[in-house]
Coordinates of C-alpha atoms in Angstrom, one line a residue:
M1 CA 132.0 188.6 69.6
P2 CA 129.6 190.3 67.6
P3 CA 130.1 193.1 65.3
K4 CA 129.7 196.8 65.8
D5 CA 127.0 197.0 63.4
A6 CA 124.8 194.2 65.5
K7 CA 125.7 196.3 68.6
S8 CA 124.5 199.7 67.1
A9 CA 121.7 197.6 65.3
Q10 CA 120.3 196.3 68.9
K11 CA 121.3 199.3 70.8
K12 CA 119.3 201.7 68.1
G13 CA 116.0 198.7 67.8
G14 CA 117.1 196.2 70.1
K15 CA 115.8 193.9 66.4
L16 CA 117.7 191.7 64.8
S17 CA 118.5 192.2 61.1
K18 CA 116.9 188.7 58.8
A19 CA 120.8 188.0 58.1
E20 CA 121.4 187.9 62.1
K21 CA 118.5 185.7 62.5
E22 CA 119.1 183.4 59.5
R23 CA 123.1 182.8 60.7
L24 CA 121.6 182.2 64.3
Q25 CA 119.4 179.7 63.3
K26 CA 122.1 178.1 61.4
E27 CA 124.5 177.7 64.3
E28 CA 121.6 176.9 66.5
D29 CA 121.0 173.7 63.5
E30 CA 124.5 172.6 63.7
R31 CA 124.6 172.4 67.4
R32 CA 121.9 170.4 67.3
Q33 CA 123.1 168.1 65.2
K34 CA 126.2 167.8 66.6
E35 CA 124.5 167.0 70.1
E36 CA 122.6 164.3 67.9
E37 CA 125.5 162.6 65.8
E38 CA 127.4 162.8 69.8
A39 CA 124.0 161.0 71.1
R40 CA 124.2 158.5 68.2
L41 CA 127.5 157.5 68.6
L42 CA 127.5 157.0 72.0
A43 CA 124.3 154.8 71.4
E44 CA 125.7 153.0 69.0
K45 CA 129.0 152.2 71.1
E46 CA 126.5 151.2 73.9
E47 CA 124.6 149.0 71.5
Q48 CA 127.9 147.3 70.8
R49 CA 129.2 147.1 74.0
R50 CA 125.9 145.5 74.7
L51 CA 125.7 143.2 72.1
E52 CA 129.2 142.0 72.7
R53 CA 128.5 141.8 76.3
E54 CA 125.6 139.4 75.6
R55 CA 127.6 137.5 72.8
K56 CA 130.6 137.2 75.7
E57 CA 127.4 135.2 78.3
Q58 CA 126.4 133.4 75.6
E59 CA 129.1 132.3 74.9
E60 CA 130.0 131.5 78.4
H61 CA 126.8 130.1 78.9
Q62 CA 127.1 127.4 75.8
R63 CA 130.6 126.4 77.3
L64 CA 129.6 126.0 80.7
E65 CA 126.2 124.3 79.3
L66 CA 128.6 121.7 77.6
K67 CA 131.0 121.7 80.4
D68 CA 128.4 120.3 82.5
K69 CA 126.2 118.1 79.7
D70 CA 129.9 116.2 79.3
R71 CA 129.9 115.7 82.5
R72 CA 126.5 114.4 83.5
E73 CA 127.3 112.2 80.7
D74 CA 130.2 110.8 82.3
E75 CA 128.5 111.0 86.0
L76 CA 125.6 108.8 83.9
N77 CA 128.1 106.4 82.7
E78 CA 129.7 106.1 86.1
L79 CA 126.0 105.7 87.3
R80 CA 125.1 103.2 85.2
H81 CA 128.4 101.2 85.7
L82 CA 128.4 101.1 89.5
L83 CA 124.1 100.3 89.3
E84 CA 124.9 97.7 87.4
E85 CA 127.5 96.4 89.7
K86 CA 125.3 96.8 92.5
Q87 CA 122.4 94.9 91.4
T88 CA 124.3 91.8 90.2
A89 CA 125.7 91.4 93.9
V90 CA 121.8 92.3 94.8
T91 CA 120.5 89.6 92.2
K92 CA 123.7 87.1 93.7
W93 CA 122.6 88.3 97.3
E94 CA 118.8 87.4 96.6
T95 CA 119.3 83.9 94.8
E96 CA 122.2 82.9 97.9
S97 CA 119.3 84.0 100.1
R98 CA 116.8 81.9 98.9
E99 CA 118.4 79.1 98.8
K100 CA 119.9 79.1 102.4
A101 CA 116.2 79.8 103.9
K102 CA 115.3 76.8 101.8
W103 CA 117.9 74.8 103.4
D104 CA 117.0 76.7 106.7
K105 CA 113.5 75.6 106.6
Y106 CA 114.6 72.0 105.4
M107 CA 117.4 71.9 108.2
C108 CA 114.8 73.3 110.9
C109 CA 112.3 70.1 111.3
D110 CA 109.6 72.7 113.1
G111 CA 106.9 71.1 110.8
S112 CA 105.7 74.4 109.2
P113 CA 104.4 73.8 105.7
D114 CA 106.6 74.5 102.6
P115 CA 103.9 76.7 100.4
S116 CA 105.5 75.7 97.1
V117 CA 104.9 72.0 98.2
Q118 CA 100.8 72.0 97.2
Q119 CA 100.4 68.5 99.4
E120 CA 102.1 70.1 102.4
I121 CA 100.0 73.6 102.4
N122 CA 96.6 71.7 101.7
T123 CA 97.5 69.6 104.7
F124 CA 98.5 72.8 106.7
I125 CA 95.2 74.2 105.8
N126 CA 93.0 71.6 106.3
L127 CA 94.0 70.3 109.7
W128 CA 94.0 74.2 111.0
R129 CA 90.6 74.6 109.7
E130 CA 89.7 71.8 111.3
D131 CA 91.7 72.9 114.9
P132 CA 88.8 73.4 117.7
E133 CA 91.3 75.6 119.6
V134 CA 89.7 79.0 120.4
Q135 CA 92.4 80.3 123.0
I136 CA 93.3 83.7 121.8
K137 CA 96.8 83.0 122.5
P138 CA 97.5 79.9 120.7
V139 CA 95.4 81.2 117.8
L140 CA 97.4 83.7 117.3
K141 CA 100.7 82.4 117.5
E142 CA 99.2 80.1 114.4
C143 CA 98.2 83.4 112.9
A144 CA 101.8 84.5 113.1
L145 CA 102.8 81.3 111.0
A146 CA 99.7 81.8 108.5
L147 CA 101.2 85.5 107.5
Q148 CA 104.6 83.9 107.6
L149 CA 103.8 81.8 105.1
L150 CA 101.7 84.6 102.7
E151 CA 104.9 86.5 102.5
E152 CA 106.4 83.5 100.9
L153 CA 103.2 83.0 98.8
E154 CA 104.2 86.6 98.0
G155 CA 107.4 86.0 97.3
M156 CA 107.0 83.2 95.1
L157 CA 104.5 85.5 93.7
R158 CA 107.2 88.3 92.9
D159 CA 109.5 86.1 91.0
Q160 CA 106.6 85.5 88.1
P161 CA 106.3 82.2 87.6
E162 CA 104.5 79.4 85.5
P163 CA 101.0 81.1 85.0
A164 CA 99.8 78.1 86.1
D165 CA 101.7 78.0 89.3
A166 CA 101.1 81.8 89.6
L167 CA 97.5 80.9 89.8
R168 CA 97.7 77.7 92.6
Y169 CA 99.8 80.2 94.5
Q170 CA 97.0 82.9 94.4
E171 CA 94.0 80.4 95.6
T172 CA 96.5 79.2 99.0
L173 CA 97.1 83.2 99.2
L174 CA 93.3 83.8 99.0
S175 CA 92.3 80.6 101.3
I176 CA 95.1 81.4 104.3
Q177 CA 94.3 85.2 104.1
T178 CA 90.2 83.7 104.8
L179 CA 91.0 81.1 107.5
I180 CA 93.0 84.2 109.5
Q181 CA 90.1 86.0 109.0
S182 CA 88.1 83.2 110.3
K183 CA 90.1 82.1 113.6
H184 CA 90.0 85.9 114.2
D185 CA 85.9 85.7 114.4
H186 CA 86.5 82.3 116.4
T187 CA 88.4 83.7 119.3
T188 CA 86.1 86.9 119.8
E189 CA 83.1 84.6 120.0
E190 CA 85.1 82.8 122.7
I191 CA 85.8 85.8 124.7
L192 CA 82.4 87.4 124.1
K193 CA 80.9 84.3 125.9
W194 CA 83.2 84.6 129.1
A195 CA 81.8 88.8 129.3
N196 CA 80.3 88.6 132.4
A197 CA 83.0 86.7 134.0
H198 CA 85.6 89.5 133.0
S199 CA 83.3 92.4 134.1
D200 CA 84.6 96.0 135.2
I201 CA 83.3 96.5 138.3
E202 CA 82.8 100.6 137.4
T203 CA 81.2 100.5 133.9
G204 CA 79.7 97.4 134.6
N205 CA 80.8 96.4 130.8
M206 CA 83.5 94.6 129.5
Q207 CA 86.3 95.7 127.7
T208 CA 90.2 94.0 127.3
V209 CA 92.4 94.9 124.6
V210 CA 94.4 92.1 122.8
Q211 CA 98.0 92.8 121.1
D212 CA 101.0 90.9 119.1
D213 CA 103.0 91.9 116.7
N214 CA 100.7 92.0 113.9
I215 CA 97.0 92.8 115.4
T216 CA 95.6 95.0 118.0
L217 CA 92.7 93.8 118.9
C218 CA 89.8 95.8 121.4
L219 CA 86.2 94.5 122.5
W220 CA 84.1 96.0 124.1
A221 CA 80.0 94.0 125.5
N222 CA 77.3 95.9 126.1
L223 CA 76.3 93.8 129.9
N224 CA 75.0 97.5 131.9
K225 CA 72.8 98.9 128.9
N226 CA 72.7 102.3 130.4
P227 CA 70.8 104.5 127.7
R228 CA 73.0 107.3 128.9
F229 CA 76.2 105.9 127.6
K230 CA 77.9 107.3 124.5
G231 CA 81.4 105.8 124.2
F232 CA 84.4 104.1 124.9
Y233 CA 88.1 105.3 124.5
F234 CA 91.0 102.2 124.9
E235 CA 93.8 104.6 126.4
E236 CA 96.5 102.1 126.0
V237 CA 95.9 101.4 122.0
G238 CA 94.1 104.8 120.5
L239 CA 90.9 103.2 119.7
G240 CA 87.6 104.3 120.1
F241 CA 84.2 104.3 119.7
E242 CA 80.8 106.5 120.0
L243 CA 77.5 104.6 120.1
P244 CA 73.7 106.1 119.7
K245 CA 71.0 105.3 121.8
Q246 CA 69.6 102.7 119.5
L247 CA 72.8 100.5 120.3
A248 CA 73.6 101.7 123.9
V249 CA 70.5 99.4 125.1
S250 CA 70.9 96.9 122.6
D251 CA 73.1 93.3 123.4
I252 CA 75.6 94.2 121.5
A253 CA 79.5 93.8 121.1
V254 CA 82.2 96.0 119.6
R255 CA 85.2 95.3 118.0
I256 CA 87.6 97.4 116.7
L257 CA 90.0 95.5 115.1
H258 CA 93.8 96.9 113.5
T259 CA 95.7 94.3 111.8
H260 CA 99.1 95.9 110.2
Y261 CA 99.1 93.6 107.1
D262 CA 96.3 94.5 104.4
H263 CA 94.9 91.7 103.0
L264 CA 92.0 93.8 101.1
S265 CA 93.8 95.9 98.4
H266 CA 95.1 93.1 96.4
L267 CA 91.4 91.8 96.1
A268 CA 90.9 95.1 94.5
N269 CA 93.9 94.8 92.0
L270 CA 92.3 91.1 91.1
K271 CA 88.8 93.0 90.5
G272 CA 90.0 95.8 88.8
Q273 CA 90.2 99.4 89.0
T274 CA 87.1 100.9 87.5
P275 CA 83.4 99.7 86.7
S276 CA 82.4 100.4 82.9
R277 CA 79.4 102.4 82.9
M278 CA 77.1 100.3 81.2
S279 CA 77.8 97.9 83.9
L280 CA 77.2 100.0 86.4
G281 CA 74.5 101.2 85.1
L282 CA 72.6 98.2 85.1
G283 CA 73.8 97.4 88.6
A284 CA 75.9 94.7 86.5
R285 CA 79.5 93.9 87.9
E286 CA 82.2 94.1 85.7
E287 CA 84.4 90.9 85.2
P288 CA 87.8 90.8 87.2
L289 CA 90.9 91.6 85.4
L290 CA 94.3 90.4 86.5
E291 CA 96.7 92.3 88.9
G292 CA 98.1 94.8 87.3
A293 CA 96.2 95.0 84.7
T294 CA 95.2 98.7 83.0
P295 CA 91.5 99.7 82.8
A296 CA 89.9 100.6 79.6
R297 CA 89.9 104.5 80.1
E298 CA 91.9 106.2 83.1
R299 CA 89.8 107.9 85.9
G300 CA 91.2 111.3 86.6
E301 CA 93.0 112.1 90.2
T302 CA 90.7 112.4 92.5
E303 CA 91.1 115.1 94.9
R304 CA 93.7 114.0 98.0
D305 CA 96.7 111.8 97.2
G306 CA 96.2 109.2 100.5
D307 CA 95.0 108.3 103.9
R308 CA 94.0 106.9 107.1
R309 CA 91.3 104.1 107.1
G310 CA 88.7 103.2 109.8
S311 CA 86.0 101.1 109.5
T312 CA 82.7 100.1 111.1
Q313 CA 80.2 97.6 110.9
Q314 CA 76.6 98.2 109.9
G315 CA 74.0 96.7 108.1
G316 CA 74.2 93.2 109.4
A317 CA 78.0 93.5 107.0
E318 CA 81.5 94.0 107.6
E319 CA 83.0 97.2 106.4
E320 CA 86.7 98.0 106.4
V321 CA 88.4 101.7 106.5
Q322 CA 92.4 102.2 105.7
S323 CA 94.4 105.0 105.0
V324 CA 95.2 106.2 101.8
R325 CA 98.8 108.4 101.6
G326 CA 98.0 111.3 103.7
S327 CA 98.5 113.4 106.5
E328 CA 101.2 113.6 109.6
G329 CA 99.1 112.2 111.8
R330 CA 101.5 110.6 114.7
K331 CA 98.7 110.5 117.2
S332 CA 96.6 112.3 115.9
A333 CA 92.8 111.3 116.3
V334 CA 90.7 110.9 113.2
S335 CA 87.0 110.6 113.6
V336 CA 85.4 108.3 111.3
M337 CA 81.1 108.4 111.2
S338 CA 80.7 105.4 108.5
M339 CA 77.4 104.4 107.3
K340 CA 75.9 102.0 105.2
E341 CA 72.6 101.1 103.9
E342 CA 70.4 98.0 104.4
R343 CA 71.6 95.4 101.7
R344 CA 68.0 94.5 100.8
S345 CA 66.7 98.0 100.0
G346 CA 69.9 99.1 98.2
Q347 CA 69.2 96.3 96.1
K348 CA 65.8 96.7 95.4
Q349 CA 66.4 99.8 94.8
L350 CA 69.0 99.4 92.0
E351 CA 66.4 97.1 90.2
D352 CA 64.1 99.5 90.1
V353 CA 66.8 101.7 88.6
K354 CA 66.8 99.1 85.8
Q355 CA 63.5 98.3 85.2
K356 CA 63.4 102.5 84.9
L357 CA 66.3 102.3 82.5
E358 CA 64.9 99.6 80.5
E359 CA 61.3 101.4 80.2
K360 CA 63.2 104.6 78.4
G361 CA 65.4 102.8 76.4
S362 CA 64.5 104.3 74.0
Q363 CA 65.1 107.7 74.9
I364 CA 68.6 106.9 76.0
D365 CA 69.1 105.4 72.5
T366 CA 68.1 109.4 70.9
M367 CA 70.4 110.8 73.4
L368 CA 73.0 108.4 72.2
E369 CA 72.1 109.4 68.6
G370 CA 72.1 113.5 69.3
D371 CA 75.5 113.1 71.3
D372 CA 77.2 111.1 68.1
S373 CA 75.7 113.7 65.8
G374 CA 77.1 116.5 67.7
E375 CA 73.6 118.2 68.1
G376 CA 74.0 121.0 70.3
D377 CA 75.0 120.7 73.8
S378 CA 72.3 118.5 76.5
A379 CA 72.5 118.7 80.2
P380 CA 73.8 115.7 81.9
T381 CA 71.4 113.0 82.5
P382 CA 70.7 112.0 86.3
M383 CA 72.4 108.6 85.6
D384 CA 75.1 109.9 84.0
T385 CA 75.7 112.0 87.3
V386 CA 74.8 109.2 89.8
I387 CA 77.7 106.9 87.6
D388 CA 80.6 110.0 87.4
S389 CA 80.1 110.2 91.4
Y390 CA 80.3 106.2 91.6
E391 CA 83.5 106.3 89.7
D392 CA 85.0 109.4 91.6
Q393 CA 84.4 107.4 94.9
V394 CA 86.0 104.6 94.2
V395 CA 89.7 104.5 95.1
D396 CA 92.4 104.4 92.3
L397 CA 94.9 102.0 93.4
Q398 CA 97.3 103.0 90.7
Q399 CA 97.6 106.7 92.0
Y400 CA 97.1 105.9 96.3
T401 CA 98.9 103.9 98.5
P402 CA 97.2 102.8 101.4
L403 CA 99.3 103.3 104.7
G404 CA 99.0 101.8 108.4
G405 CA 97.1 98.7 108.0
V406 CA 93.2 98.4 107.8
F407 CA 90.7 99.3 110.6
Y408 CA 87.7 96.5 111.3
C409 CA 84.9 97.4 113.3
D410 CA 82.4 95.4 113.4
V411 CA 78.9 95.4 116.3
F412 CA 77.9 92.2 117.0
R413 CA 75.1 90.6 118.9
L414 CA 76.2 89.4 122.6
P415 CA 76.2 86.0 122.4
P416 CA 74.0 84.4 125.3
Q417 CA 76.2 84.4 128.9
S418 CA 76.3 81.7 131.2
Q419 CA 73.2 81.8 134.4
Q420 CA 74.2 80.2 137.6
L421 CA 71.2 78.5 138.8
N422 CA 71.4 76.3 141.9
G423 CA 74.8 75.4 141.8
W424 CA 74.7 74.8 138.1
E425 CA 76.1 77.1 135.2
M426 CA 73.8 77.0 132.0
R427 CA 74.2 78.2 128.9
E428 CA 72.6 78.6 125.8
L429 CA 74.7 76.9 122.8
L430 CA 74.3 78.3 119.3
D431 CA 76.5 77.0 116.4
T432 CA 75.7 80.3 114.3
G433 CA 78.6 81.5 115.6
L434 CA 79.3 85.6 115.4
Q435 CA 75.9 87.2 114.3
P436 CA 76.5 90.9 112.7
F437 CA 74.1 93.2 115.1
P438 CA 71.1 94.4 112.1
Y439 CA 71.4 98.5 112.6
H440 CA 71.0 100.4 109.0
T441 CA 71.9 104.1 109.3
D442 CA 69.8 107.2 107.6
Q443 CA 70.1 106.4 104.2
S444 CA 69.5 110.1 103.0
Q445 CA 73.4 110.8 104.3
I446 CA 75.1 108.2 102.5
Q447 CA 76.3 109.9 99.4
G448 CA 76.6 108.7 95.5
S449 CA 74.6 106.1 96.0
A450 CA 71.8 105.5 93.5
S451 CA 69.1 105.5 96.2
M452 CA 69.6 108.9 96.2
K453 CA 68.1 109.5 92.7
L454 CA 64.6 107.5 93.5
E455 CA 61.6 109.3 94.8
D456 CA 59.4 108.1 97.9
S457 CA 62.3 106.2 99.3
G458 CA 62.3 105.0 102.5
V459 CA 64.2 107.1 105.0
L460 CA 65.6 105.6 108.8
T461 CA 66.5 107.8 111.5
C462 CA 69.1 105.8 113.4
P463 CA 72.9 108.1 113.9
P464 CA 75.8 106.2 112.4
V465 CA 78.4 105.1 114.8
G466 CA 81.9 107.0 115.4
V467 CA 85.4 105.7 115.7
T468 CA 88.5 107.4 116.6
V469 CA 91.7 106.2 116.0
T470 CA 95.3 107.0 116.7
L471 CA 97.2 106.8 113.9
P472 CA 100.5 104.2 113.8
D473 CA 104.0 106.1 115.0
S474 CA 105.2 103.3 112.3
V475 CA 103.7 105.4 109.0
L476 CA 104.2 109.3 108.4
F477 CA 101.3 111.2 106.8
L478 CA 102.2 114.6 105.1
E479 CA 98.9 115.8 104.3
D480 CA 95.5 115.0 105.8
P481 CA 94.6 111.0 105.6
Q482 CA 92.3 110.3 102.8
V483 CA 89.5 107.7 105.0
A484 CA 87.8 105.3 102.8
R485 CA 85.9 101.9 103.5
W486 CA 86.0 98.7 102.0
D487 CA 82.9 97.4 99.5
P488 CA 82.6 94.0 99.9
E489 CA 79.5 93.6 97.1
S490 CA 82.3 95.8 94.5
Q491 CA 85.5 94.8 96.2
H492 CA 86.9 98.7 96.0
W493 CA 87.9 100.8 98.1
K494 CA 85.5 103.7 98.6
T495 CA 85.4 107.0 99.9
D496 CA 81.4 107.3 100.3
C497 CA 79.0 106.9 103.3
I498 CA 81.9 108.6 105.5
N499 CA 80.9 111.2 107.2
P500 CA 83.6 114.4 107.5
V501 CA 86.5 113.4 109.0
P502 CA 88.2 115.6 111.6
V503 CA 92.1 115.4 112.0
R504 CA 94.1 116.6 115.2
E505 CA 97.4 116.8 114.7
D506 CA 101.1 118.6 116.1
S507 CA 102.6 121.4 114.0
W508 CA 104.6 120.4 111.5
C509 CA 106.8 121.5 108.3
V510 CA 107.8 120.9 104.9
Y511 CA 110.7 122.1 103.8
L512 CA 110.7 122.0 99.6
L513 CA 114.1 121.9 97.9
G514 CA 113.7 122.5 94.5
A515 CA 116.3 120.3 92.6
Q516 CA 116.9 122.3 89.6
R517 CA 120.0 123.8 88.2
N518 CA 121.4 126.6 90.4
Q519 CA 124.1 129.0 89.5
R520 CA 126.3 131.8 91.6
L521 CA 124.9 135.2 90.9
R522 CA 127.4 138.2 91.6
I523 CA 126.1 140.8 94.4
K524 CA 125.5 144.5 93.4
E525 CA 128.1 147.0 94.9
H526 CA 125.7 149.4 96.4
S527 CA 122.4 146.9 96.7
E528 CA 121.5 143.8 98.6
A529 CA 120.0 142.6 95.2
F530 CA 121.9 140.2 93.0
S531 CA 122.7 141.3 89.7
P532 CA 122.0 139.1 86.4
E533 CA 125.7 138.7 85.5
L534 CA 127.4 135.2 86.4
D535 CA 130.5 135.3 89.2
P536 CA 133.6 134.8 87.5
G537 CA 134.6 131.1 88.0
S538 CA 130.9 129.9 88.4
E539 CA 129.0 126.4 87.0
F540 CA 126.4 125.1 86.2
H541 CA 124.8 122.2 89.1
S542 CA 122.2 120.1 87.4
T543 CA 121.2 118.9 91.2
F544 CA 121.4 119.9 94.6
L545 CA 124.0 116.4 95.1
H546 CA 126.6 118.3 92.4
M547 CA 126.8 121.8 94.1
L548 CA 127.2 119.4 97.5
R549 CA 129.6 117.9 96.0
D550 CA 132.1 121.0 95.7
G551 CA 132.5 121.3 99.1
M552 CA 132.8 117.7 99.8
S553 CA 136.0 116.2 101.4
P554 CA 137.5 112.9 100.0
A555 CA 136.3 111.1 102.5
G556 CA 132.8 112.3 102.1
Q557 CA 132.8 111.5 97.7
E558 CA 134.2 107.8 98.5
R559 CA 131.4 105.1 96.9
H560 CA 131.7 102.3 99.3
T561 CA 128.1 101.9 100.1
H562 CA 126.4 98.7 100.8
H563 CA 124.8 97.2 97.3
L564 CA 121.9 96.5 99.5
F565 CA 121.3 99.7 100.6
V566 CA 121.7 101.0 97.2
D567 CA 119.4 98.7 95.7
A568 CA 117.2 100.2 98.4
V569 CA 117.6 104.0 97.5
H570 CA 117.1 103.1 93.8
R571 CA 113.8 101.1 94.4
L572 CA 112.1 104.3 96.6
L573 CA 113.5 106.9 94.1
C574 CA 112.2 104.7 91.0
A575 CA 108.8 104.8 93.1
T576 CA 108.0 108.2 94.2
R577 CA 110.3 110.5 91.4
P578 CA 111.7 113.1 94.0
L579 CA 113.9 114.2 92.0
T580 CA 114.0 115.0 87.8
Y581 CA 115.9 117.2 86.0
S582 CA 114.3 119.5 83.5

């Protein structure tokens, strides 16, 4: 209650005295200081509570991490012990199976040779090479036996024999593979010799399909020579081709051979992964490397993870196209436009490149000296561009896996057909075998070749041949397949000389599961969001399996899996590494 004199002063003039103002200011300062002190004490209490909460959370995290670490160590020890037991059982089973297979083969007495005995396998190869049988069914039966021998040889090579034995097994394996391909050519020639006797009434041409467990053979003979012919599709096997007009009016035969095995990729491993820069620049070949050898320098990953391979025969030489790990293409059509430049002109152009390089040797030396001394930044030379492009076109089999077998597409000269004259059947006999049809595509469309860097190069106007394949159901592609062709000169899979590949596929989904640490979070009371605080009683789970095991029944946690299944899953996980702990 203000004093009477203050009231009287207010009534008189409404002004406060100096003492009154000082008193009021002092009271205001005391009130402000009190509020600031209360706020400071409240902030200190909140900070103490926050620090205490963080300390408890950190202690809880450390406790859970230590518990999870101890549990992981126990599980890893248990897993190692389990894998050792399973591996011992698998090794024992493999040894017994190998001995049993040898005994069964010995007791079978079917005349099949033993690949480990050089005399027997040489006799088999020589007798089969001299066998005049060209009918498709008996030849395919013999090819099936040869493939079994190849599997046995590959198994013996995986056992890491002595170097001399390994070299002998490798030579035998290559001989059998070459002989199988030769037998396929002989049977193809025999079928094409009788093309007019098996021509189709509707089309006037001959088309046939032969299948077994190992190959699919599609043959088409151009007997009608209709200039409006565009192509043919083998409905029963999902393979087809498209021909330009130049080939539609020629005496040709088209063969599409799909082998469920791959006899080409191992040649790239023997040849080496990447050619050296100097050998490539001078048009020379790199010396072969042993299988599994590491290249001198690693190449960067190209663009995609893997593929489907189709192939086309052009330029008088054979091209094979195979897929590298790629898209889910079950019954998806892949249209491949494969082009091959003329061998002789290519060799001549490479010689011209070599000659130009020799003429400009001093300039190259100067450029190298400037790079070593670090004098400025210069633009890459055309030859560097060609080299880099070449290396990018080679498929690195250490990063990509061939899938689905190999598709061989060949364009042959049609063998002479028989003619009826006065009751006689006459046929021109040739001892040249199947002759590739000399068809050269437009060189200007070939990608990444050294000929593109030369001026005044001749350009042909022959359009390429198209091939359509259906990816087999036995292979699952999770990405668009990467198509590559086999280059018989460099012994590598390459991605050049192939037009963009359209892929038609059904809708598909990929569900990704992050197998990292999972933890239960507390849900806020007044919101659907999660609180950063841990739910009481929660634990860390290093992998998704740990989280599943918390809710598993005792029957689900039992570990009585067969040792072969455990070994297969372990090998698959080690090869793909889908689960990692971070």
